[in-house]
Structures are given as structure tokens and as C-alpha cells.
XYZ file of C-alpha atoms in Angstrom:
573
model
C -1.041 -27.246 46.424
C 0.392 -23.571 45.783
C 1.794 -21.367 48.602
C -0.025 -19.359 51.093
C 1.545 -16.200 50.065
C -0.422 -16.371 46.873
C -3.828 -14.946 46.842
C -6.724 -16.458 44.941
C -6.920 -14.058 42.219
C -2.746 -14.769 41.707
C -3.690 -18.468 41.653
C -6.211 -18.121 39.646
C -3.536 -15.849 36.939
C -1.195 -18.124 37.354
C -2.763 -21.348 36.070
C -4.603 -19.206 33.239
C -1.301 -18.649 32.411
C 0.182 -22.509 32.121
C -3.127 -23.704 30.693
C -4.553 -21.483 28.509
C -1.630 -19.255 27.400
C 1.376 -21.625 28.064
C -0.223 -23.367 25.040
C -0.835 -20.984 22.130
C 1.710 -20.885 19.373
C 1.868 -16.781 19.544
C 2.957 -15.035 23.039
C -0.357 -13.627 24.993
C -1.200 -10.034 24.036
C 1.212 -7.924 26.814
C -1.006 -6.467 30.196
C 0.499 -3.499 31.210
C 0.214 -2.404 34.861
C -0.437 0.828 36.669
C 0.358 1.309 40.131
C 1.174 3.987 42.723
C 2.428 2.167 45.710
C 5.131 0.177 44.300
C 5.689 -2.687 41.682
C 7.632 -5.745 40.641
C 7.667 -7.082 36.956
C 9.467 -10.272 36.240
C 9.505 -13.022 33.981
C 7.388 -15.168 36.323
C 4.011 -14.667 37.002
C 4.868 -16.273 40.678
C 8.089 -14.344 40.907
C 6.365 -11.421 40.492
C 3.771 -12.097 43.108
C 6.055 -13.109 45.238
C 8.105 -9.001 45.224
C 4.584 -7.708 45.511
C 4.008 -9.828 48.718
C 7.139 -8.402 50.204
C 6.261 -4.646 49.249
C 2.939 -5.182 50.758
C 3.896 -6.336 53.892
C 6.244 -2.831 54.096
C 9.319 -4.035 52.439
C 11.358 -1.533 50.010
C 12.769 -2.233 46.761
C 15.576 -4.674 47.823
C 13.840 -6.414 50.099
C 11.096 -7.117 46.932
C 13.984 -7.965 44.268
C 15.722 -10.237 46.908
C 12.160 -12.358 46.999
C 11.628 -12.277 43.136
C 14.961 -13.152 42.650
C 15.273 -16.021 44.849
C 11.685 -17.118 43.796
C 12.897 -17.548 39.990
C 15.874 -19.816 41.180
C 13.071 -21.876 41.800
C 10.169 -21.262 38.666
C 12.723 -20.456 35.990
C 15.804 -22.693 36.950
C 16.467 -22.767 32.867
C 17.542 -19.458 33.066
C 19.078 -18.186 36.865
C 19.446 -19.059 39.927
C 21.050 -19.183 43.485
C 23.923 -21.434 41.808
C 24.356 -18.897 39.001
C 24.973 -14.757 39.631
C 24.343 -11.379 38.196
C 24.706 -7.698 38.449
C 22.152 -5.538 40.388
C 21.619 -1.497 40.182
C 19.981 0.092 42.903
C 19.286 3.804 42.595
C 17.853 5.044 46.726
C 15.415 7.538 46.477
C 16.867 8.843 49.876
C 20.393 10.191 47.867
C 19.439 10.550 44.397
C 22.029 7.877 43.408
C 23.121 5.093 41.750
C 25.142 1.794 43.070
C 25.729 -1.056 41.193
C 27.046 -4.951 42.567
C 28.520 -6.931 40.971
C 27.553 -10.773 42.182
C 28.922 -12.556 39.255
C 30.101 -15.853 38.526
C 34.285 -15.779 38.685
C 36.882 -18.466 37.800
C 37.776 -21.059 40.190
C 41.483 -20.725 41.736
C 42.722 -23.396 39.888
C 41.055 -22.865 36.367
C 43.833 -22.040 33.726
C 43.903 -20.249 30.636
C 44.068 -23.481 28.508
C 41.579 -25.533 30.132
C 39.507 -25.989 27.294
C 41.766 -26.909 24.710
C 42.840 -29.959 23.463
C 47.133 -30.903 22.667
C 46.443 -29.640 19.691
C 45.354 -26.175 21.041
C 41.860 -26.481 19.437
C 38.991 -25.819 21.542
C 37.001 -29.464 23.442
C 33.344 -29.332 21.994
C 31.155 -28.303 24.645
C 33.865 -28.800 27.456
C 33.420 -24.656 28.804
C 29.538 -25.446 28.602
C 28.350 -29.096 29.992
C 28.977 -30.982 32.916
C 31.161 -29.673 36.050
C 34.257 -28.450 34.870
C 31.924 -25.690 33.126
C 30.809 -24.063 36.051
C 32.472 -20.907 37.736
C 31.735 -19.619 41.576
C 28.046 -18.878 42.070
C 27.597 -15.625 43.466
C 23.818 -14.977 43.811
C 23.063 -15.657 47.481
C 26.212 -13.624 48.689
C 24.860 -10.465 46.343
C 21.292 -10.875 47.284
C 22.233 -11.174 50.882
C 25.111 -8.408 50.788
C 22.242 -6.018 49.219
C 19.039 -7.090 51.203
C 21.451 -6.658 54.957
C 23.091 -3.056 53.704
C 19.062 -1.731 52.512
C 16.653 -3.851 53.089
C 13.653 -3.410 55.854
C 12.694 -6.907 56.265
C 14.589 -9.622 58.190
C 16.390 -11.960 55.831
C 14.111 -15.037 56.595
C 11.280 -13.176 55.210
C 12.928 -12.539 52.059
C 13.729 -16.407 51.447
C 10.174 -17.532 52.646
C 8.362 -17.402 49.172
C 11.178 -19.288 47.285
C 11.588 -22.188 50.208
C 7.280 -22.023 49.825
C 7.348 -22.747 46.356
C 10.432 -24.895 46.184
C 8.641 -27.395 49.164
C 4.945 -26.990 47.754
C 5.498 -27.075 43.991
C 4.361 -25.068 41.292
C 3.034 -26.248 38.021
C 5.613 -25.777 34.620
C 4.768 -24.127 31.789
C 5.282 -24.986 27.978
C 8.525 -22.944 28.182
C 9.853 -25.146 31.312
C 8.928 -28.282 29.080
C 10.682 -26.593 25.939
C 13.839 -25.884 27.956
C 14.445 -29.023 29.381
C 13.380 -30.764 26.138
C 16.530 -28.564 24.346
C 18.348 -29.229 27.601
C 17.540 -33.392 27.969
C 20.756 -35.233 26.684
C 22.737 -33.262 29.752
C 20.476 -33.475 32.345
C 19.755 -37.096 32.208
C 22.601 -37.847 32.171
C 23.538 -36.285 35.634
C 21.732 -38.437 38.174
C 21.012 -35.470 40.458
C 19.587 -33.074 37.707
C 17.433 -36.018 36.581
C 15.759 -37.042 39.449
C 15.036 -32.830 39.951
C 13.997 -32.006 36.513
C 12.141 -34.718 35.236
C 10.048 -37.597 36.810
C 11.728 -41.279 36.312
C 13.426 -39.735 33.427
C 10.313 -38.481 31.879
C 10.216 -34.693 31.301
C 7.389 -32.792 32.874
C 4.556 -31.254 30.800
C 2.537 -28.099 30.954
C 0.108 -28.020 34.453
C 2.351 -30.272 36.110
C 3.623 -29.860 39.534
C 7.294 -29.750 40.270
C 8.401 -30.381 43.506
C 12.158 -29.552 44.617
C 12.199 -30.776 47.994
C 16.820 -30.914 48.120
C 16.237 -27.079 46.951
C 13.878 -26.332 49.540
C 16.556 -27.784 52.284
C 18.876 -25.454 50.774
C 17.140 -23.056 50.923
C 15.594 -23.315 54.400
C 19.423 -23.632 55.085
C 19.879 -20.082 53.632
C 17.481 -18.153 55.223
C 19.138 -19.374 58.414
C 22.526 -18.560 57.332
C 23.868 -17.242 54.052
C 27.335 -18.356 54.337
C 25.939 -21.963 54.721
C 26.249 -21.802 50.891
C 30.174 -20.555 50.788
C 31.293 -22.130 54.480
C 28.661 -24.283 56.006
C 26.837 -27.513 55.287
C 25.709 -26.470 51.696
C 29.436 -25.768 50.729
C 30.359 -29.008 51.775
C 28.124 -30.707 49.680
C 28.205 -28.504 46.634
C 32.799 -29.027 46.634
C 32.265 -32.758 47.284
C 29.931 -33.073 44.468
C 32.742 -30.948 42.284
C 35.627 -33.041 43.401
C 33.678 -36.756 42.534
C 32.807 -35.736 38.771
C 35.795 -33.575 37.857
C 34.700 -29.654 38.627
C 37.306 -27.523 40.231
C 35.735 -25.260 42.650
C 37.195 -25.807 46.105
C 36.024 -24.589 49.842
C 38.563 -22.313 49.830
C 37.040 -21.111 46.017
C 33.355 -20.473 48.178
C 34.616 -18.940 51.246
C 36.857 -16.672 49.593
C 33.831 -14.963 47.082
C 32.918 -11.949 47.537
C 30.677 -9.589 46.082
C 32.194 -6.026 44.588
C 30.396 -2.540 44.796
C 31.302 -0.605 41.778
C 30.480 2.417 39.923
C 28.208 2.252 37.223
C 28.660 3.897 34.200
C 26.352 6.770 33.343
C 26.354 9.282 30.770
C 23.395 11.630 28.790
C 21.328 11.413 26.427
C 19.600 14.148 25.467
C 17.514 15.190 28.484
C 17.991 12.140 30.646
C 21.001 10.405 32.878
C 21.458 6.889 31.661
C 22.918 4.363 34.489
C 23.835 1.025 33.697
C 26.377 -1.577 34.641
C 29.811 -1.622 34.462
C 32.395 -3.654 33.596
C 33.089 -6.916 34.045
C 29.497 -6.205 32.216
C 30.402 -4.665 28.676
C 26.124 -4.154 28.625
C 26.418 -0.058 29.883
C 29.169 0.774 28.262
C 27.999 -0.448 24.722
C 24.807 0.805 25.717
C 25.879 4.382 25.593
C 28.282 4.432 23.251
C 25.357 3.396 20.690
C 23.543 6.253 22.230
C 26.196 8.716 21.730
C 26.612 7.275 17.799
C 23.170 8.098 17.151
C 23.374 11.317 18.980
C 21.037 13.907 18.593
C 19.912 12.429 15.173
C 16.243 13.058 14.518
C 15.075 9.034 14.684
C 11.737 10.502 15.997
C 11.024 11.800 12.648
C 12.455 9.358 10.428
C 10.445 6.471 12.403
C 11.069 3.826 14.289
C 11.065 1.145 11.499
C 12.288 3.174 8.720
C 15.143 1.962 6.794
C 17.698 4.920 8.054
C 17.082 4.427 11.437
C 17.331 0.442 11.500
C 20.468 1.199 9.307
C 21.847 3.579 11.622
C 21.170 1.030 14.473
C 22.525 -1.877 12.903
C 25.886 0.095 11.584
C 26.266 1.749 15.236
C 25.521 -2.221 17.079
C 28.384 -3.512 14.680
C 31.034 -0.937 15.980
C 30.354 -1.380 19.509
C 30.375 -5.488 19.090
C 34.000 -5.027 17.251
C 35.195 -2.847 20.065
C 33.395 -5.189 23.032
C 35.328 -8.248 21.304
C 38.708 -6.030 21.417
C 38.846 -4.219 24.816
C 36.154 -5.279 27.314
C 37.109 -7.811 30.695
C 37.410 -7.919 34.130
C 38.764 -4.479 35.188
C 40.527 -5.744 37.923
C 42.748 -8.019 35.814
C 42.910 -5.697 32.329
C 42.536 -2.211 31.880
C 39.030 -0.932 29.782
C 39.123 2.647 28.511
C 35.382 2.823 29.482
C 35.775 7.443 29.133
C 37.037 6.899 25.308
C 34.554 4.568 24.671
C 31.874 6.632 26.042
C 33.068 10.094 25.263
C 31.248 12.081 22.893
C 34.543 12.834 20.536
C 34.605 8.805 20.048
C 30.754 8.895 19.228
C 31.390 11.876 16.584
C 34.359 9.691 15.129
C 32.540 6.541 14.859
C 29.857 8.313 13.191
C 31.253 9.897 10.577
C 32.692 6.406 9.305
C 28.888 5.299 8.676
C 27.884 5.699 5.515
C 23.866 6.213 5.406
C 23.584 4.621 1.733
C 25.497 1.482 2.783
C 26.357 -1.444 5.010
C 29.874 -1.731 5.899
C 31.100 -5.474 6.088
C 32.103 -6.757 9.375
C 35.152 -7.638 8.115
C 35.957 -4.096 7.187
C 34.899 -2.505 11.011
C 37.811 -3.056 13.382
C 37.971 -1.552 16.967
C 39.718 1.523 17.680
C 43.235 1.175 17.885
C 44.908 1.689 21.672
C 46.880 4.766 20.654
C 43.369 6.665 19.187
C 41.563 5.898 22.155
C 43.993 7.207 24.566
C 43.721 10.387 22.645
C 40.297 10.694 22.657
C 40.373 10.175 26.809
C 42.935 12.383 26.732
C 40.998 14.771 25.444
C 37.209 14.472 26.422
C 39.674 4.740 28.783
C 19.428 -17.581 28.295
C 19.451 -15.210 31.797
C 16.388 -13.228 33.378
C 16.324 -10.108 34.167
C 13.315 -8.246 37.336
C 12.524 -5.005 37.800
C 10.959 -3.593 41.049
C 10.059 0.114 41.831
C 8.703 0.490 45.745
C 6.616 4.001 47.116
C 9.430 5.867 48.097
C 10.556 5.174 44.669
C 13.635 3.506 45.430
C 14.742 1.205 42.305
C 16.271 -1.924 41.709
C 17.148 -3.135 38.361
C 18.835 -6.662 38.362
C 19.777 -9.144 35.319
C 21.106 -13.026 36.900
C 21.833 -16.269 35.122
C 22.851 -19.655 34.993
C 24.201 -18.419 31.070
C 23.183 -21.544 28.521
C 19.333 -23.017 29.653
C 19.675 -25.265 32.263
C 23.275 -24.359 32.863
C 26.052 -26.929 33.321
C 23.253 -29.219 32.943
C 24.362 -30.687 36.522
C 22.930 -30.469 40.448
C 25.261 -30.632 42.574
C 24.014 -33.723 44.712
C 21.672 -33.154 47.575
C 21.596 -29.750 47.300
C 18.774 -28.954 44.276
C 21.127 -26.288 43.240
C 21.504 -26.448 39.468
C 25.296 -25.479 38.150
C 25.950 -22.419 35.800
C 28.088 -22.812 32.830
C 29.032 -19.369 33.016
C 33.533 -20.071 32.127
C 32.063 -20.332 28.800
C 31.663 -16.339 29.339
C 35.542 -16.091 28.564
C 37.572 -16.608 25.437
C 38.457 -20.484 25.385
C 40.736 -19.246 22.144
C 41.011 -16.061 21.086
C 38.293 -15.622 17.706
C 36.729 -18.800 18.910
C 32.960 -18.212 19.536
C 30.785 -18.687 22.784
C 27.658 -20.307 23.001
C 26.127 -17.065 22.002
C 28.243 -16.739 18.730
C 30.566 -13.591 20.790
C 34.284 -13.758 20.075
C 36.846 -12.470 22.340
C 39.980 -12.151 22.594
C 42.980 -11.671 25.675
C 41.622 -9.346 27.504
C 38.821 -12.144 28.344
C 41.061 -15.184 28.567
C 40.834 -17.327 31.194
C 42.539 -16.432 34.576
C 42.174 -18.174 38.304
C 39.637 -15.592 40.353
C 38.343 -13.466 37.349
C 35.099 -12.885 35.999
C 33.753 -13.348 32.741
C 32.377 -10.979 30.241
C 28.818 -10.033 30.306
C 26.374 -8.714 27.916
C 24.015 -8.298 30.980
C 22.381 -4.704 30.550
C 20.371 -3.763 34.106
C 19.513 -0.274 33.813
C 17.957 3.258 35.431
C 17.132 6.369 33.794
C 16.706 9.728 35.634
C 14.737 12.840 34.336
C 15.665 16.142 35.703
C 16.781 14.021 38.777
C 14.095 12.131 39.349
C 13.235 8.427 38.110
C 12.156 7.784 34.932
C 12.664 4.155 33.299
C 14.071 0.555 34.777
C 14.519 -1.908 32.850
C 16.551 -4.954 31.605
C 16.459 -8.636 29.607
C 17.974 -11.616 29.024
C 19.069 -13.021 25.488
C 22.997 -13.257 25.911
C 24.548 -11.475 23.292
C 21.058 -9.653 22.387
C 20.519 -8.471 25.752
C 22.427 -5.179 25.022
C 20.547 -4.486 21.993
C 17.313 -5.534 23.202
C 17.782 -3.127 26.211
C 18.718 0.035 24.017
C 14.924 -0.153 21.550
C 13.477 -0.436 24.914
C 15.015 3.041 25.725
C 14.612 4.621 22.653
C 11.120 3.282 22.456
C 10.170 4.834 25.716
C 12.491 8.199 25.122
C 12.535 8.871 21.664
C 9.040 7.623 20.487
C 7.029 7.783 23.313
C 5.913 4.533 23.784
C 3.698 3.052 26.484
C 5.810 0.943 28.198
C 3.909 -2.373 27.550
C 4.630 -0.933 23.920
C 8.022 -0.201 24.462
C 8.836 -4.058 25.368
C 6.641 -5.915 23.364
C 7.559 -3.805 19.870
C 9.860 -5.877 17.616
C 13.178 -5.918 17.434
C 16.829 -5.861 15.206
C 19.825 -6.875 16.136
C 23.547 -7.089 14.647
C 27.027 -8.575 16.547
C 29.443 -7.328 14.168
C 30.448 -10.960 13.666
C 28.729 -13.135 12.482
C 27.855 -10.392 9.907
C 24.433 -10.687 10.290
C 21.012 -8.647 10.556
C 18.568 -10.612 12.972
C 14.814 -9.182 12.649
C 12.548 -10.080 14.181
C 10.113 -11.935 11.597
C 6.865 -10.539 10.861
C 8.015 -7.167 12.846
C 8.953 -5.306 9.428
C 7.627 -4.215 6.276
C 8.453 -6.080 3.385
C 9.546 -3.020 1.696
C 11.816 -2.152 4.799
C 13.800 -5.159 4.457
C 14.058 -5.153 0.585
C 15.983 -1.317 1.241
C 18.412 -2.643 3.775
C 19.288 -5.687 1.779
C 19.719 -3.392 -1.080
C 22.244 -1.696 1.123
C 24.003 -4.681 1.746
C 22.677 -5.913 4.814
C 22.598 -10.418 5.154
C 18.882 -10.387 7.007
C 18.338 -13.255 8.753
C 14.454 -13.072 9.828
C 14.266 -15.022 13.309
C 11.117 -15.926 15.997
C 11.542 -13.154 18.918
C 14.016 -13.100 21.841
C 14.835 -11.604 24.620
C 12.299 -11.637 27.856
C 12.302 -8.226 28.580
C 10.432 -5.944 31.282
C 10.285 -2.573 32.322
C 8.588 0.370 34.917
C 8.376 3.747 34.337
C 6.965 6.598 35.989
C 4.528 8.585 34.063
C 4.245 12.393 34.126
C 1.422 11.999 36.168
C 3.090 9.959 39.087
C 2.278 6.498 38.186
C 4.216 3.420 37.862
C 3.676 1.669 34.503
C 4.881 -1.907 34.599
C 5.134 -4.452 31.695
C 6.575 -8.263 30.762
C 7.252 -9.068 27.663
C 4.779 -10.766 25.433
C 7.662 -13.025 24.369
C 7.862 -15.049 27.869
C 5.350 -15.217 30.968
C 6.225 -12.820 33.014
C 3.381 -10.607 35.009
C 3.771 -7.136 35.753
C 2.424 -6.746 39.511
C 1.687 -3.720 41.738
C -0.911 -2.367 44.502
């Protein structure tokens, strides 16, 4: 049985989508939507519908993202949910501006620099990423209910209602739920509560069939009653008690003293449009424009979007900004992150002329900026999902959450149906020493009791003239950055339909290790034969990322797509 808030034709997408698509080898042609009312796009075809549900019965933008949110926490548990958090942007149509929260994940009071490491000082396998003691504070219901009270419509209840409906009536998995928990089985059988939730007697569920999360639904019923159940009440309780009998170290006192933090985003231009994006602890926006700024007012339009210069150019400018993100970006409340030398154009103009056009530059030989240049240039000018909802006033909110590895921790904390993130593996265990997504760091991510972790997440808005142009966002880890900045110059710079715009393929480069992901079959033979002839290591690699994106066309539509990578739906009335 499927819940009432979903209409017949919905149903009727929705299982098209597990049974026909959710088995082809290659990713369903993307649909892109038009709308003028309003529209949510997320990586669920029922998360989706469930944002639509609460724009059609007169909700905003927040009230719509609050739904579609909470509603993946229960379809897409792999990748976020309400024991996980995130970053949100939310530009009002009312002001003209644009507020970013921070709900992420931070370090329990009594975690410690060294937690990881063995006597030896070398770093546990997979102790910042399995079990309990990887998990950090969840922050997702205090952001979505700190956002949803300040500028919402709707009473809170409503919000919740889809998720608690589909948690309590079931839904049925897709091929991607089955291939997540099959890369994810070793750790969640062995965690009694994640078991029983996630598979059925131990067996893992397969495509069509219905999961049913009846502790989650409690929870979540719980929620919609009271949001600080989860940090103070009942669901605290349970989720501490579960921590202190297998070895976590997140406390009461760790829950009730989270809080989400308003900050500024950064923004900066490029060309004829205001970019927004998050801020640090995130290092997403300010990477994201800095890249922007390196390729400045080059003319990629006419060289093409897949010829070798302008992958070159990418790849050279993604490799800087990785070197610097390993060197200077944290938690700005704990270190200090010249964000205005990083972002200013006279860093962009120096960082540019050390590209040469006819060659790669080895990783090795691209270090970040050293502290004393970078005070002179501010002197002079310091797996994850991601939703996207647009309402009729044309308020905006673009928000990126996450558990951070699929599935988590791997654990649930007991009787609650809330699945653990594994988000401490965000920080530098060691300094050098990768994370799960191959990122190095160094002190200003250490460890530290009540700070947050490093992002890559990349939520973003893009104003024309003032007015709203382009959301949008992914997840991917340490892609999600790059994955975010093609979708902008694809919609900016080569004036691509949006469904276009996600869906095109991709490159991507970390600076370390010094590699050249494309995306295979997404480039010309010829195109990759130039760049390895300019000493690029190409490493061709099946998609990622699971983006999605609105825009608003010249002609006052909203434009809506999912990537054809994942499942997501693009929905609007």
C-alpha cells in the first residue's frame, strides 16, 4: 500500500520507475519539467512528490524542501537522513537575498584529535567510518525545523506527514537501494538494529519490494509533535543509550547543546550573474568561485565544451583549488579561512598565469598559496543528496544533506529507525591521510570536541540582473564541487537546457590523487588522446554524482531536471 498523498498518476511513475527503469543497465533518458507555479526536483521520485504536495496545498519553498527532505530520510536512507545533516540556501523572493544554515554534523564533546589512531600513530582501518564511534551530532531535524518555523507557511506536522506516511506504509526499493545495501552488507548485518531495518531475516531486499520502517515512523510521529524530542526528549534518550552500550560518544548533553548556525554565504560574479553558494565549514562555494574566477572571462563558449583547452583549463584550475581546499579550509569558528584571497580576482589572475595551456602540471608540483601571499592579495582586493525546490513567489531553496559513506555508520541506533552518519571521517584522522573519498587534509581540519567537519557540499543560487536564475546542487563527496560548477557553466556559458545541463558528462580532477576522472563514453577518442599527450593520467569511470537543477527561463518558466544518473523526478504544477 503507498500513501494517500500520492496521486494515481505519481503511483503509477513511481513503480514504472522500480520496475521498468530500476532495471536497465543505462540510466533512463532525463524528463525535464516545465512549470509556472512552483517545483521540487529531487533524487526520489516520491521525495519529489511529496514537495509538490506541500506547494499545492499553499506551502512556500521551505515548507516544500522540509517535506522532500524528510521524505528521503526515509526512500534514500543510503545517502541522508534525519540522523545525518547538511547545509541549506534559501534566497526569499520578498528581500532579494540570500541566507545560508548550516545544520551539519559536528564532533561530539568528548571526541579528541587522536581518536583514530593507533599507539603507533597510524590511522585504525575503517575506525572514523563504521560502527558508532564514527558518527558525529546529527543536525538535520534541528535545521529543517529552525528553517520551516522562521519561513515556512504550513504548521510543522504537515511538513513531517509524508515522511511518517511513507515510513509506516512502505514504499517499494529500487535496484539502487538493493546495490547500496549490497556494497553496504558486511556493516549492517552486523548491527542487529540496522539488520532487522534494512533487510528481511538477513536477506537484502530486491527491486519492487516493500520496505516498511515502522521504529522510523515512531520517530518520526515523535517529531512532528516535538522537534527537540530528537536532542532532549524520548528519542534522545534512546539514540545516547544506544551510543553508550556499543562504544559511540555522543552524550545528552552532546544533543541538547546542537544548534544550528545562520551564516553568510559566499557570493561573488561571474560575468553577468551573482553566484551564491555555501560557506565554510563547506569548502563547496568557495572552490566553486575561485574556479570561476581562474577561468575568467576566457572564451570556453567558443572553444567548446569538450574541447581539449577547455577540459584542460578545467582540470588545471580543479587541481589548484583541491591543493588550496587540503591547505586552508575548516570550521571557521575554530581556524581562520581567507575565503576574500581565495575568491578575489587578483588570486584568480595569479593562479592563472601559472597554467600552462600546452601542459599538465603534476600534482606534486601545485602547492597552495603560501599564508604571507594570500594576506597580500586580501590586502589588496582571507554518497549525500542534494533537492532543489522553486515555489510561485519564486522563493528558492537549495539544500545538499548526508549520512557521508552509503548507509552511514552502518548502525541504527536501537528503537529509533534512525540510521547513524559516519560523517568524523569528514576531518583529517592524520594529516595527508585520505578520507573515504580519497581528500587529504591537514590541521586546519583535525579533529576537535564541538567542530564540524569539512564539506565538499556545493548547494547553490544564481541571480540575473537581480532576479533568479539557476538552483542547483549534487552529491558525490569530493566530486560534488566539480559536478556543481559544469552544471553552471553548462547552463551560463553554453546555453544548455537544463535537463541538458545535468545529464551532459562530466571531468573531474582532486589535485591528489593526480588523476583525470571522465566520464567514460562522454568524450571523443581524439579528445582524450590530446590531454594524455599533455600529460594528463585519465582514468575513464561509470558516471557520478546525482545531480538536479531549476531554472527560470526568459520566458517565466521553471525548468526542472534529475539526473539521468539516479531516479530522481523533476515535479511541478
Amino acid at each position: 500500500m503507498l500513501p494517500k498523498f500520492l496521486s494515481k498518476v505519481q503511483i503509477y511513475t513511481c513503480f514504472l520507475t522500480v520496475l521498468v527503469c530500476g532495471g536497465c543497465q543505462q540510466p533512463p533518458p532525463n524528463l525535464q519539467q516545465r512549470s509556472k507555479q512552483g517545483m521540487a526536483v529531487s533524487a526520489h521520485p516520491l521525495a519529489s512528490a511529496a514537495g509538490l504536495d506541500l506547494l499545492q496545498q499553499g506551502g512556500n519553498a521551505v515548507d516544500a524542501a522540509a517535506a522532500t527532505a524528510l521524505a528521503i530520510s526515509v526512500v534514500e536512507p543510503f545517502s541522508a537522513g534525519i540522523g545525518g545533516g547538511g547545509f541549506l540556501l534559501l534566497r526569499r523572493a520578498e528581500t532579494g537575498t540570500v541566507q545560508a544554515l548550516d545544520f551539519r554534523e559536528r564532533a561530539p564533546r568528548r571526541a579528541a584529535r587522536d581518536m583514530y589512531l593507533d599507539k603507533q600513530g597510524k590511522v585504525r582501518q575503517r575506525a572514523s567510518l563504521d560502527g558508532h564511534l564514527a558518527a558525529g551530532i546529527p543536525g538535520t531535524v534541528a535545521g529543517l525545523y529552525t528553517v520551516q518555523r522562521e519561513y515556512g507557511k504550513l504548521p510543522w506536522a504537515a511538513v513531517v506527514a509524508p515522511a511518517i506516511a511513507l515510513a509506516e506504509k512502505g514504499f517499494p526499493v529500487s535496484s539502487r537501494f538493493t546495490a547500496a545495501t549490497q556494497q553496504r552488507q558486511d556493516a549492517i548485518k552486523k548491527n542487529r538494529a540496522a539488520r532487522e531495518v534494512f533487510t528481511s531475516g538477513g536477506i537484502l531486499y530486491q527491486p519492487g519490494e516493500l520496505l516498511i520502517q515502522r521504529d522510523l515512523a515512531r520517530t518520526l510521529r515523535q517529531i512532528a509533535e516535538n522537534p527537540q524530542s530528537f536532542y532532549s526528549g524520548d528519542i534522545a534518550r534512546a539514540i545516547t543509550a544506544d551510543m553508550a552500550k556499543n562504544g559511540g560518544i555522543i552524550t545528552l548533553e552532546d544533543l541538547k547543546n546542537y544548534t544550528p548556525i545562520w551564516r553568510n554565504p559566499v557570493c561573488g560574479n561571474f560575468r553577468a550573474y551573482e553566484i551564491c553558494a555555501m560557506s565554510p565549514p563547506s569548502s563547496g562555494g568557495v572552490h566553486l568561485l575561485q574556479i570561476l574566477n581562474i577561468l575568467g572571462d576566457t572564451d570556453l563558449k567558443r572553444l567548446g565544451r569538450q574541447s581539449p583547452d577547455t577540459l584542460h583549463l578545467l582540470a588545471e584550475s580543479m587541481k589548484i583549488a583541491y591543493a588550496d581546499r587540503a591547505e586552508y579550509l575548516g570550521d571557521p569558528d575554530f581556524v581562520s579561512v581567507p575565503v576574500k584571497a581565495l575568491t578575489s580576482s587578483n588570486y584568480a589572475k595569479l593562479r592563472r598565469s601559472q597554467i600552462q595551456m600546452s601542459k599538465a602540471r603534476p600534482s606534486s608540483e601545485i602547492k597552495a598559496v603560501d599564508a604571507e601571499t594570500l594576506n597580500r592579495l586580501l590586502w589588496e582586493s582571507p554518497e549525500t543528496t542534494h533537492l532543489t525546490v522553486v515555489d510561485k513567489e519564486r522563493n528558492v531553496v537549495s539544500l545538499t544533506f548526508t549520512v557521508n559513506g552509503g548507509f552511514g555508520a552502518g548502525v541504527v541506533a536501537a528503537g529509533t529507525g534512525i540510521l547513524l552518519n559516519n560523517e568524523m571521517d569528514d576531518f583529517a584522522a592524520a594529516t595527508g591521510v585520505p578520507n573515504l573519498f580519497g581528500l587529504v587534509g591537514g590541521e586546519a581540519n583535525s579533529i576537535a570536541p564541538g567542530k564540524t567537519p569539512l564539506s565538499s557540499m556545493t548547494p547553490v543560487i544564481v541571480t540575473e540582473n537581480g532576479k533568479f536564475r539557476l538552483a542547483a546542487g549534487a552529491p558525490g563527496g569530493s566530486t560534488i564541487i566539480t559536478t556543481v560548477l559544469q552544471i553552471v557553466l553548462n547552463v551560463l556559458v553554453y546555453d544548455m537546457n537544463v535537463g541538458d545541463a545535468v545529464s551532459a558528462p562530466r571531468v573531474h580532477h582532486q589535485w591528489q590523487p593526480d588523476r583525470l576522472m571522465v566520464e567514460r563514453g562522454g568524450f571523443e577518442t581524439a579528445t582524450l588522446s590530446e590531454l594524455r599527450r599533455r600529460g594528463h593520467l585519465i582514468v575513464e569511470s561509470d558516471g557520478w554524482g546525482n545531480a538536479n537543477a531549476i531554472v527560470l527561463t526568459g520566458d517565466g518558466w521553471l525548468e526542472g531536471a534529475a539526473d539521468r544518473r539516479g531516479e530522481g523526478e523533476a515535479r511541478g504544477f
